[in-house]
CSV table of C-alpha atoms and ligand atoms in Angstrom, one decimal:
chain,number,residue,atom,x,y,z
A,9,MET,CA,-53.7,2.3,23.8
A,10,SER,CA,-51.9,-0.6,22.4
A,11,PHE,CA,-53.1,-3.9,20.8
A,12,ASN,CA,-50.7,-4.9,23.1
A,13,SER,CA,-53.1,-4.7,26.7
A,14,LEU,CA,-56.4,-6.2,25.2
A,15,GLY,CA,-55.4,-9.6,26.8
A,16,LEU,CA,-54.6,-10.8,23.1
A,17,SER,CA,-51.3,-13.5,23.2
A,18,ALA,CA,-48.4,-13.6,21.3
A,19,PRO,CA,-49.0,-15.1,18.4
A,20,ILE,CA,-52.2,-12.8,17.6
A,21,LEU,CA,-50.1,-9.7,18.3
A,22,LYS,CA,-47.4,-11.4,15.8
A,23,ALA,CA,-49.7,-11.9,13.2
A,24,ILE,CA,-51.3,-7.9,14.3
A,25,LYS,CA,-47.7,-6.3,13.8
A,26,ASP,CA,-47.6,-8.4,10.6
A,27,GLN,CA,-50.2,-6.2,9.0
A,28,GLY,CA,-49.0,-2.7,10.7
A,29,TYR,CA,-51.7,-1.8,13.0
A,30,ASP,CA,-50.3,0.6,15.2
A,31,GLU,CA,-53.3,0.9,17.9
A,32,PRO,CA,-57.2,-1.1,18.1
A,33,THR,CA,-59.8,1.1,16.4
A,34,PRO,CA,-62.7,2.0,18.7
A,35,ILE,CA,-65.0,-0.9,18.2
A,36,GLN,CA,-61.3,-2.9,18.7
A,37,LYS,CA,-60.7,-1.4,21.9
A,38,GLU,CA,-64.9,-2.1,23.2
A,39,ALA,CA,-65.3,-5.5,22.2
A,40,ILE,CA,-61.9,-7.3,22.3
A,41,PRO,CA,-62.1,-7.5,26.0
A,42,VAL,CA,-65.7,-8.3,26.3
A,43,ILE,CA,-65.0,-10.7,24.4
A,44,LEU,CA,-63.0,-12.3,25.7
A,45,SER,CA,-64.4,-11.9,29.1
A,46,LYS,CA,-66.9,-14.5,27.2
A,47,ARG,CA,-69.8,-12.3,27.1
A,48,ASP,CA,-72.1,-12.1,24.3
A,49,ILE,CA,-71.9,-8.8,22.2
A,50,LEU,CA,-75.0,-7.1,20.7
A,51,ALA,CA,-72.7,-4.0,17.9
A,52,GLY,CA,-73.5,-1.3,16.1
A,53,ALA,CA,-70.6,-1.3,13.5
A,54,GLN,CA,-70.4,-0.7,9.9
A,55,THR,CA,-68.1,-1.9,7.6
A,56,GLY,CA,-64.5,0.4,7.9
A,57,THR,CA,-64.5,0.7,11.8
A,58,GLY,CA,-62.3,-2.8,11.8
A,59,LYS,CA,-65.1,-4.9,13.1
A,60,THR,CA,-63.9,-7.9,11.4
A,61,ALA,CA,-60.5,-7.6,13.5
A,62,GLY,CA,-63.0,-6.7,16.4
A,63,PHE,CA,-64.0,-10.5,16.3
A,64,THR,CA,-61.4,-13.0,14.6
A,65,LEU,CA,-58.8,-11.4,17.4
A,66,PRO,CA,-60.8,-12.2,20.3
A,67,LEU,CA,-62.5,-15.4,18.4
A,68,LEU,CA,-58.8,-17.1,17.8
A,69,GLU,CA,-57.9,-16.2,21.2
A,70,LEU,CA,-60.6,-17.7,23.2
A,71,LEU,CA,-60.2,-20.8,20.7
A,72,SER,CA,-56.7,-21.0,20.9
A,73,ARG,CA,-56.7,-21.4,25.4
A,74,ALA,CA,-59.4,-24.2,25.1
A,75,LYS,CA,-56.6,-26.5,24.6
A,76,PRO,CA,-56.3,-27.5,21.4
A,77,SER,CA,-56.4,-31.1,20.0
A,78,LYS,CA,-53.5,-32.1,17.5
A,79,THR,CA,-55.6,-34.0,15.4
A,80,LYS,CA,-58.9,-33.5,15.2
A,81,HIS,CA,-60.3,-30.8,13.5
A,82,SER,CA,-64.3,-30.1,14.9
A,83,VAL,CA,-66.1,-27.1,14.3
A,84,ARG,CA,-66.2,-24.6,16.9
A,85,ALA,CA,-66.9,-21.1,15.6
A,86,LEU,CA,-69.8,-20.0,13.0
A,87,ILE,CA,-69.8,-16.9,11.4
A,88,LEU,CA,-72.8,-16.0,9.2
A,89,THR,CA,-72.6,-13.4,6.6
A,90,PRO,CA,-75.1,-12.0,4.1
A,91,THR,CA,-72.8,-12.1,0.9
A,92,ARG,CA,-70.3,-14.5,-0.4
A,93,GLU,CA,-67.9,-11.4,-1.4
A,94,LEU,CA,-68.1,-10.8,2.9
A,95,ALA,CA,-67.5,-14.4,3.5
A,96,ALA,CA,-64.7,-14.5,1.7
A,97,GLN,CA,-63.0,-11.6,3.2
A,98,VAL,CA,-64.3,-12.8,6.8
A,99,GLY,CA,-62.2,-15.9,5.8
A,100,GLU,CA,-59.2,-13.6,4.6
A,101,SER,CA,-59.1,-12.2,7.9
A,102,VAL,CA,-59.5,-15.3,9.9
A,103,GLU,CA,-56.7,-16.7,7.5
A,104,LEU,CA,-54.6,-13.4,8.6
A,105,TYR,CA,-55.0,-12.9,12.3
A,106,GLY,CA,-54.7,-16.7,12.8
A,107,LYS,CA,-51.4,-17.3,10.4
A,108,HIS,CA,-49.3,-18.3,13.5
A,109,LEU,CA,-52.1,-20.6,15.0
A,110,PRO,CA,-52.7,-24.0,13.9
A,111,PHE,CA,-56.6,-23.5,13.2
A,112,LYS,CA,-58.2,-24.6,10.0
A,113,SER,CA,-61.1,-22.5,8.4
A,114,ALA,CA,-63.5,-23.1,5.4
A,115,ILE,CA,-65.5,-20.2,3.5
A,116,ILE,CA,-68.9,-21.6,2.5
A,117,PHE,CA,-71.1,-20.1,0.0
A,118,GLY,CA,-73.3,-20.7,-2.6
A,119,GLY,CA,-72.6,-20.2,-6.8
A,120,VAL,CA,-69.5,-22.3,-6.3
A,121,LYS,CA,-69.0,-26.3,-6.7
A,122,ILE,CA,-69.8,-27.6,-3.9
A,123,ASN,CA,-67.7,-30.2,-3.9
A,124,PRO,CA,-63.9,-28.5,-3.0
A,125,GLN,CA,-65.8,-28.0,0.2
A,126,LEU,CA,-67.2,-31.2,0.5
A,127,VAL,CA,-63.6,-32.5,0.6
A,128,GLN,CA,-62.2,-29.2,2.9
A,129,LEU,CA,-65.1,-30.0,5.6
A,130,ARG,CA,-64.7,-33.8,5.6
A,131,LYS,CA,-60.9,-32.7,6.8
A,132,GLY,CA,-61.9,-31.4,9.8
A,133,VAL,CA,-62.4,-27.3,9.9
A,134,ASP,CA,-62.0,-25.1,13.7
A,135,ILE,CA,-63.8,-22.0,11.9
A,136,VAL,CA,-66.8,-22.3,9.4
A,137,ILE,CA,-67.6,-19.0,7.5
A,138,ALA,CA,-70.6,-19.2,5.5
A,139,THR,CA,-73.3,-17.7,3.8
A,140,PRO,CA,-76.9,-19.5,5.3
A,141,GLY,CA,-78.2,-20.9,2.1
A,142,ARG,CA,-75.2,-23.2,1.4
A,143,LEU,CA,-74.6,-23.9,4.5
A,144,LEU,CA,-78.2,-25.0,5.0
A,145,ASP,CA,-77.1,-27.6,2.1
A,146,HIS,CA,-74.3,-28.4,3.9
A,147,ILE,CA,-76.3,-29.2,6.7
A,148,SER,CA,-80.2,-31.3,5.0
A,149,GLN,CA,-76.4,-33.6,3.3
A,150,LYS,CA,-75.0,-33.9,6.6
A,151,SER,CA,-71.6,-32.6,5.1
A,152,ILE,CA,-71.2,-30.4,8.1
A,153,ASP,CA,-71.3,-31.0,11.7
A,154,LEU,CA,-72.4,-27.8,13.9
A,155,LYS,CA,-72.4,-30.2,17.2
A,156,SER,CA,-69.2,-28.6,19.1
A,157,VAL,CA,-70.1,-24.8,17.8
A,158,GLU,CA,-69.0,-22.4,20.6
A,159,PHE,CA,-69.2,-19.6,19.1
A,160,LEU,CA,-71.8,-17.7,16.8
A,161,ILE,CA,-71.6,-15.0,15.1
A,162,LEU,CA,-73.8,-12.8,12.8
A,163,ASP,CA,-71.7,-10.5,10.6
A,164,GLU,CA,-74.0,-7.7,9.5
A,165,ALA,CA,-77.6,-9.0,10.7
A,166,ASP,CA,-79.7,-6.2,9.7
A,167,ARG,CA,-78.0,-7.1,5.8
A,168,MET,CA,-78.8,-10.9,6.3
A,169,LEU,CA,-82.7,-10.0,7.3
A,170,ASP,CA,-83.0,-7.4,4.8
A,171,MET,CA,-82.3,-10.0,2.0
A,172,GLY,CA,-84.7,-11.9,3.5
A,173,PHE,CA,-82.4,-15.0,5.6
A,174,ILE,CA,-84.5,-14.6,9.1
A,175,ASN,CA,-86.2,-18.3,8.1
A,176,ASP,CA,-82.3,-19.7,7.0
A,177,ILE,CA,-81.3,-18.4,10.3
A,178,LYS,CA,-83.5,-19.7,12.6
A,179,LYS,CA,-83.2,-22.8,10.8
A,180,ILE,CA,-79.2,-23.0,12.0
A,181,LEU,CA,-80.1,-22.0,15.5
A,182,ALA,CA,-82.1,-24.8,16.0
A,183,ILE,CA,-79.8,-26.8,15.1
A,184,LEU,CA,-76.7,-25.2,17.2
A,185,PRO,CA,-75.8,-26.4,20.8
A,186,SER,CA,-77.7,-24.2,23.5
A,187,GLN,CA,-74.1,-23.4,25.2
A,188,ARG,CA,-72.8,-20.9,23.0
A,189,GLN,CA,-71.1,-17.7,22.9
A,190,ASN,CA,-73.1,-15.2,20.1
A,191,LEU,CA,-71.7,-12.2,18.9
A,192,LEU,CA,-73.9,-10.2,16.9
A,193,PHE,CA,-73.0,-7.0,14.2
A,194,SER,CA,-75.2,-4.5,12.7
A,195,ALA,CA,-75.2,-1.4,11.0
A,196,THR,CA,-78.9,-0.6,12.2
A,197,TYR,CA,-81.2,-1.2,14.9
A,198,SER,CA,-84.9,-2.2,13.6
A,199,ASP,CA,-87.2,-3.7,15.3
A,200,GLU,CA,-86.2,-7.1,13.1
A,201,ILE,CA,-82.4,-6.7,15.0
A,202,LYS,CA,-84.4,-6.2,18.1
A,203,LYS,CA,-86.6,-9.3,17.9
A,204,LEU,CA,-83.6,-11.5,16.7
A,205,SER,CA,-80.9,-10.1,19.1
A,206,ASP,CA,-83.6,-11.1,22.1
A,207,ARG,CA,-84.1,-14.7,20.7
A,208,LEU,CA,-80.0,-15.0,20.3
A,209,LEU,CA,-78.2,-12.8,22.9
A,210,ASN,CA,-77.7,-13.6,26.5
A,211,SER,CA,-77.7,-10.8,28.6
A,212,PRO,CA,-75.7,-9.1,25.9
A,213,VAL,CA,-73.2,-5.9,26.3
A,214,LEU,CA,-74.1,-3.3,23.8
A,215,ILE,CA,-71.3,-1.8,21.7
A,216,GLU,CA,-72.2,1.3,19.9
A,217,VAL,CA,-69.0,2.8,17.7
A,218,ALA,CA,-70.1,6.5,15.9
A,219,ARG,CA,-71.5,5.2,12.6
A,220,ARG,CA,-68.1,7.4,10.9
A,221,ASN,CA,-70.1,7.0,7.2
A,222,THR,CA,-73.3,9.4,8.0
A,223,ALA,CA,-70.3,12.1,9.8
A,224,ALA,CA,-68.1,11.0,6.6
A,225,GLU,CA,-65.0,12.8,8.1
A,226,SER,CA,-62.6,10.9,6.2
A,227,VAL,CA,-64.2,11.4,2.8
A,228,LYS,CA,-64.2,14.1,0.7
A,229,GLN,CA,-67.3,14.4,-1.7
A,230,THR,CA,-68.3,16.1,-3.8
A,231,VAL,CA,-70.8,16.3,-6.8
A,232,TYR,CA,-70.0,17.1,-10.3
A,233,PRO,CA,-73.0,18.3,-12.1
A,234,VAL,CA,-73.3,17.5,-15.8
A,235,ASP,CA,-75.4,16.3,-18.5
A,236,SER,CA,-76.0,12.6,-18.1
A,237,VAL,CA,-74.8,12.2,-22.0
A,238,ARG,CA,-71.2,13.5,-21.2
A,239,LYS,CA,-70.4,11.3,-17.8
A,240,ARG,CA,-68.4,9.1,-19.5
A,241,GLU,CA,-66.4,11.7,-21.1
A,242,LEU,CA,-66.3,13.2,-17.9
A,243,LEU,CA,-65.3,10.0,-16.0
A,244,THR,CA,-62.1,9.3,-18.2
A,245,HIS,CA,-61.2,12.8,-18.2
A,246,LEU,CA,-60.9,12.3,-14.3
A,247,ILE,CA,-59.0,9.3,-14.3
A,248,ASN,CA,-56.9,10.5,-16.9
A,249,GLU,CA,-56.4,14.0,-15.3
A,250,GLY,CA,-56.2,12.5,-11.7
A,251,LYS,CA,-54.2,9.8,-13.3
A,252,TRP,CA,-56.1,7.3,-10.5
A,253,LYS,CA,-54.8,4.0,-10.0
A,254,GLN,CA,-57.9,2.4,-8.3
A,255,VAL,CA,-61.4,3.7,-8.8
A,256,LEU,CA,-64.5,2.0,-7.8
A,257,VAL,CA,-67.8,3.1,-9.7
A,258,PHE,CA,-70.8,2.4,-9.1
A,259,THR,CA,-74.1,2.3,-11.6
A,260,ARG,CA,-78.0,2.2,-10.4
A,261,THR,CA,-77.8,-1.2,-12.9
A,262,LYS,CA,-76.2,-3.9,-14.3
A,263,HIS,CA,-77.7,-3.1,-17.7
A,264,GLY,CA,-75.6,0.1,-16.7
A,265,ALA,CA,-72.5,-1.5,-15.1
A,266,ASN,CA,-71.9,-3.4,-18.2
A,267,ARG,CA,-72.3,-0.5,-21.1
A,268,LEU,CA,-69.7,1.8,-19.0
A,269,PHE,CA,-67.1,-1.0,-19.0
A,270,GLY,CA,-67.0,-1.7,-22.2
A,271,GLN,CA,-66.8,2.4,-23.1
A,272,LEU,CA,-63.8,2.4,-21.0
A,273,GLU,CA,-62.3,-0.5,-22.3
A,274,LYS,CA,-62.7,1.5,-25.7
A,275,ASP,CA,-61.4,4.9,-23.8
A,276,GLY,CA,-58.7,2.2,-23.0
A,277,ILE,CA,-59.0,2.3,-19.5
A,278,THR,CA,-58.6,-1.3,-18.0
A,279,ALA,CA,-61.9,-2.5,-15.9
A,280,ALA,CA,-64.2,-4.7,-15.7
A,281,ALA,CA,-67.8,-4.8,-14.2
A,282,ILE,CA,-69.0,-7.3,-11.0
A,283,HIS,CA,-73.1,-7.4,-10.8
A,284,GLY,CA,-75.4,-9.9,-9.6
A,285,ASN,CA,-75.5,-11.7,-13.6
A,286,LYS,CA,-71.4,-12.9,-13.1
A,287,SER,CA,-70.5,-16.0,-12.1
A,288,GLN,CA,-68.9,-15.6,-8.9
A,289,ASN,CA,-65.5,-16.9,-10.2
A,290,ALA,CA,-65.8,-14.0,-12.3
A,291,ARG,CA,-66.4,-11.7,-9.6
A,292,THR,CA,-64.0,-12.9,-7.2
A,293,LYS,CA,-61.7,-12.9,-10.6
A,294,ALA,CA,-62.3,-9.2,-11.3
A,295,LEU,CA,-62.0,-7.6,-7.7
A,296,ALA,CA,-58.4,-9.7,-6.6
A,297,ASP,CA,-57.6,-8.2,-10.4
A,298,PHE,CA,-58.6,-5.3,-8.8
A,299,LYS,CA,-57.3,-5.5,-5.5
A,300,ASN,CA,-53.7,-6.1,-7.1
A,301,GLY,CA,-53.6,-3.0,-9.6
A,302,GLU,CA,-54.2,-5.0,-13.0
A,303,ILE,CA,-57.2,-3.2,-13.5
A,304,ARG,CA,-58.0,0.5,-12.4
A,305,VAL,CA,-61.7,0.9,-12.5
A,306,LEU,CA,-64.0,-1.7,-11.1
A,307,VAL,CA,-67.4,-1.2,-12.5
A,308,ALA,CA,-70.1,-2.4,-9.7
A,309,THR,CA,-74.1,-2.4,-8.7
A,310,ASP,CA,-74.9,-1.6,-5.4
A,311,ILE,CA,-75.4,-5.2,-4.7
A,312,ALA,CA,-72.9,-6.3,-6.0
A,313,ALA,CA,-70.6,-4.2,-4.3
A,314,ARG,CA,-71.9,-5.1,-0.4
A,315,GLY,CA,-69.2,-5.9,1.9
A,316,ILE,CA,-66.2,-5.3,-0.8
A,317,ASP,CA,-63.2,-4.2,1.4
A,318,ILE,CA,-60.3,-3.3,-0.5
A,319,ASP,CA,-57.9,-1.5,1.9
A,320,GLN,CA,-56.9,2.4,0.8
A,321,LEU,CA,-59.2,2.4,-1.9
A,322,PRO,CA,-58.8,6.0,-3.1
A,323,HIS,CA,-61.6,7.3,-5.0
A,324,VAL,CA,-64.9,6.0,-4.9
A,325,VAL,CA,-67.1,7.2,-8.8
A,326,ASN,CA,-71.0,7.2,-8.3
A,327,TYR,CA,-71.4,7.6,-12.2
A,328,GLU,CA,-75.1,7.1,-11.0
A,329,LEU,CA,-77.0,8.4,-7.8
A,330,PRO,CA,-78.5,5.2,-6.1
A,331,ASN,CA,-82.0,5.4,-5.8
A,332,VAL,CA,-82.2,4.2,-2.5
A,333,PRO,CA,-80.1,7.3,-0.5
A,334,GLU,CA,-78.7,5.0,1.9
A,335,ASP,CA,-76.7,3.2,-0.5
A,336,TYR,CA,-75.2,6.6,-1.2
A,337,VAL,CA,-73.8,5.9,2.4
A,338,HIS,CA,-72.7,2.7,1.7
A,339,ARG,CA,-71.0,3.0,-1.4
A,340,ILE,CA,-68.9,6.0,0.5
A,341,GLY,CA,-68.0,4.4,2.7
A,342,ARG,CA,-66.0,1.6,0.9
A,343,THR,CA,-63.0,4.6,0.6
A,344,GLY,CA,-61.7,6.5,3.4
A,345,ARG,CA,-61.8,3.5,6.0
A,346,ALA,CA,-59.2,3.0,9.2
A,347,GLY,CA,-57.8,6.2,9.2
A,348,ASN,CA,-57.3,6.8,5.5
A,349,VAL,CA,-58.3,9.4,3.4
A,350,GLY,CA,-61.0,9.0,0.8
A,351,GLU,CA,-63.0,10.5,-2.0
A,352,ALA,CA,-65.9,10.1,-2.8
A,353,ILE,CA,-67.5,11.9,-6.6
A,354,SER,CA,-70.8,12.2,-7.9
A,355,LEU,CA,-71.6,12.8,-12.0
A,356,VAL,CA,-75.0,13.7,-11.3
A,357,CYS,CA,-76.7,15.2,-13.9
A,358,ILE,CA,-80.6,17.2,-13.6
A,359,ASP,CA,-82.5,14.1,-13.8
A,360,GLU,CA,-80.6,13.0,-10.7
A,361,HIS,CA,-81.5,16.2,-8.4
A,362,GLU,CA,-84.0,14.8,-6.1
A,363,TYR,CA,-82.3,11.9,-5.4
A,364,LEU,CA,-79.2,14.2,-4.9
A,365,ALA,CA,-81.6,16.3,-2.9
A,366,ASN,CA,-82.6,13.0,-0.5
A,367,ILE,CA,-79.0,11.9,-0.2
A,368,GLU,CA,-78.3,15.5,1.5
A,369,LYS,CA,-81.0,15.4,3.4
A,370,LEU,CA,-79.9,12.0,4.9
A,371,ILE,CA,-76.8,12.9,5.8
A,372,LYS,CA,-77.7,16.1,6.9
A,373,ASN,CA,-74.9,18.0,4.6
A,374,ASP,CA,-74.9,20.2,1.3
A,375,ILE,CA,-72.4,18.4,-0.4
A,376,PRO,CA,-70.0,20.9,-2.5
A,377,LYS,CA,-70.7,21.2,-6.0
A,378,ILE,CA,-68.2,21.5,-8.8
A,379,TRP,CA,-68.6,23.1,-12.2
A,380,LEU,CA,-66.5,21.7,-14.4
A,381,LYS,CA,-64.8,23.9,-17.2
A,382,GLY,CA,-66.2,22.3,-20.9
A,383,PHE,CA,-68.4,20.5,-19.0
A,384,LYS,CA,-70.8,22.5,-17.5
A,385,PRO,CA,-74.9,21.3,-17.8
A,386,ASP,CA,-76.9,22.2,-21.1
A,387,PRO,CA,-79.3,24.3,-19.5
A,388,SER,CA,-81.7,23.6,-22.2
A,389,ILE,CA,-82.0,19.9,-21.2
A,390,LYS,CA,-84.8,19.4,-18.8
A,391,ALA,CA,-85.4,16.7,-16.7
A,392,GLU,CA,-87.1,12.8,-17.0
A,393,PRO,CA,-87.9,10.7,-15.5
A,394,ILE,CA,-85.4,8.5,-14.3
A,395,ASN,CA,-86.3,4.9,-15.9
A,396,GLN,CA,-85.4,2.3,-13.6
A,397,GLY,CA,-83.9,-0.1,-16.0
A,398,GLY,CA,-80.8,1.9,-16.6
A,399,GLY,CA,-81.2,6.3,-16.8
A,400,ARG,CA,-82.2,7.8,-19.7
A,401,GLY,CA,-83.5,6.2,-22.8
A,402,ALA,CA,-81.9,2.6,-21.2
A,403,LYS,CA,-83.8,-0.3,-22.1
A,404,GLY,CA,-81.5,-2.9,-19.7
A,405,SER,CA,-84.0,-4.3,-17.0
A,406,ASN,CA,-82.9,-4.5,-13.1
A,407,SER,CA,-86.6,-6.7,-12.5
A,408,ARG,CA,-84.3,-7.9,-8.9
A,409,SER,CA,-83.6,-4.7,-8.1
A,410,ARG,CA,-83.9,-3.3,-4.6
A,411,ALA,CA,-85.7,-0.7,-4.6
A,412,GLN,CA,-89.1,-2.5,-5.6
A,413,ASN,CA,-88.3,-4.2,-2.4
A,414,ARG,CA,-88.8,-0.9,-0.2
A,415,PRO,CA,-90.9,1.9,-0.1
A,416,ALA,CA,-90.7,4.0,-2.7
A,417,THR,CA,-88.4,6.5,-2.1
A,418,ASN,CA,-89.4,9.8,-4.0
A,419,ALA,CA,-89.0,8.7,-6.8
A,420,PRO,CA,-88.3,12.1,-9.5
A,421,LYS,CA,-91.4,13.4,-11.1
A,422,LYS,CA,-92.5,15.1,-14.6
A,423,SER,CA,-90.0,17.4,-15.7
A,424,SER,CA,-91.5,20.6,-15.4
A,425,ARG,CA,-90.7,20.8,-12.0
A,426,SER,CA,-87.9,22.8,-10.3
A,427,HIS,CA,-85.7,21.6,-8.6
A,428,SER,CA,-84.1,22.9,-5.5
A,429,GLY,CA,-81.0,20.7,-6.2
A,430,THR,CA,-77.8,22.2,-7.5
A,431,ARG,CA,-79.3,24.4,-10.3
A,432,GLY,CA,-78.4,28.8,-10.2
A,433,ASN,CA,-75.4,27.3,-7.6
A,434,LYS,CA,-73.1,28.8,-9.9
B,503,AMP,P1,-63.6,-3.9,8.7
B,503,AMP,O1,-64.3,-2.7,9.3
B,503,AMP,O2,-63.4,-4.8,9.1
B,503,AMP,O3,-63.9,-4.0,7.5
B,503,AMP,O4,-62.2,-3.0,8.2
B,503,AMP,C1,-62.2,-1.7,7.5
B,503,AMP,C2,-60.4,-2.1,7.4
B,503,AMP,O5,-59.5,-1.6,8.2
B,503,AMP,C3,-59.8,-3.5,6.6
B,503,AMP,O6,-59.1,-3.0,5.3
B,503,AMP,C4,-58.6,-3.7,8.2
B,503,AMP,O7,-57.7,-4.4,7.2
B,503,AMP,C5,-58.3,-2.4,8.4
B,503,AMP,N1,-58.0,-2.6,9.7
B,503,AMP,C6,-59.1,-2.9,10.9
B,503,AMP,N2,-57.7,-2.8,12.1
B,503,AMP,C7,-57.3,-1.8,12.0
B,503,AMP,C8,-56.6,-1.4,13.2
B,503,AMP,N3,-56.8,-1.8,14.0
B,503,AMP,N4,-54.9,-0.8,12.3
B,503,AMP,C9,-55.6,-0.5,11.2
B,503,AMP,N5,-56.2,-1.0,10.2
B,503,AMP,C10,-57.3,-1.8,10.7
């Protein structure tokens, strides 16, 4: 099946061709015709499936079918995302796929100055991509007029609810015109998502594509058992030996991210760290430097990495395993996207064996282990409980760790217990 048979017009097909896409992904095949038939949809799709184009392409098509006014731009489509990074990326996609069309778009998120956004909105835009908080600021300042909105898209709705945006969403819904088309994208279905979709959607068409990340067929996963104190050395070794040019490395905490970043720089490997304590501008710059190859390693915490989309990212390293097993799935989903093969490597010390067991239970698979010569764990080292502030002996604080907002997930227990994970499996 090619894009030509989906009902998209020439300027959009041209933009798709410019991107070099040969055929639509499964979510695009399913969602585009339904959206073009003006139905609401409830779509279960994760990042990496091509969902952004899945809603952006038909949205641009529908906007361009209505007679566009040459002079007046009013907000006709509103796309809500949970994070600034995702807003920026969706905004980029809107620009990219709409580059042969006359529409203007604005990306509206907090953490940056509001003035440039005010100027942009005053000039008039057709499509707004926003995070809920800053959008509400504009609404209360009356700097945005939403009475012409015809399309509402909630992207990663489950994360929006996870992040406590439900009241903000309700406030925004209350001021939108009731006649509109609604598209809701969520990676998971919970009772909350069901409630939201009942409230928001009008006889929606349900679209579900395979949760590629749980199968993770396109991601080669490996665990390297290693002592905690030797992780940095092993990471440097892997980067140098493999001549890796672009690797996203995850730590559990901001403190861990900063520390690792400093150590990598000392090892002569160009790196940057992104986490919640960095300003939005610093995060945007780090991401841009990483994307265009100026730095080889981006060290990130789970929250900072949400929504990050890097084409053909070949390597993801879990420098520290996440304590929330679902985060592992999100992390490794950053690689192996849209038909590419990616590699996800986890450096696992004895303290983390329980985290590993929980992850393997979740993905219903044992991850292959490789004991690398020269890095085999010292059998005399016993497991210690992990300090949520940053691992063995770390002093860092992580007071806003999501783990604290979730039910306890099998915190590691005292050292004397036997670990069924990787030990003795040589
Ligand atoms: P998303 O799921 O929207 O985050 O998209 C994941 C990645 O897939 C993005 O980097 C897109 O550029 C890419 N992509 C989207 N649609 C296609 C397609 N039909 N063929 C190849 N790559 C695509």
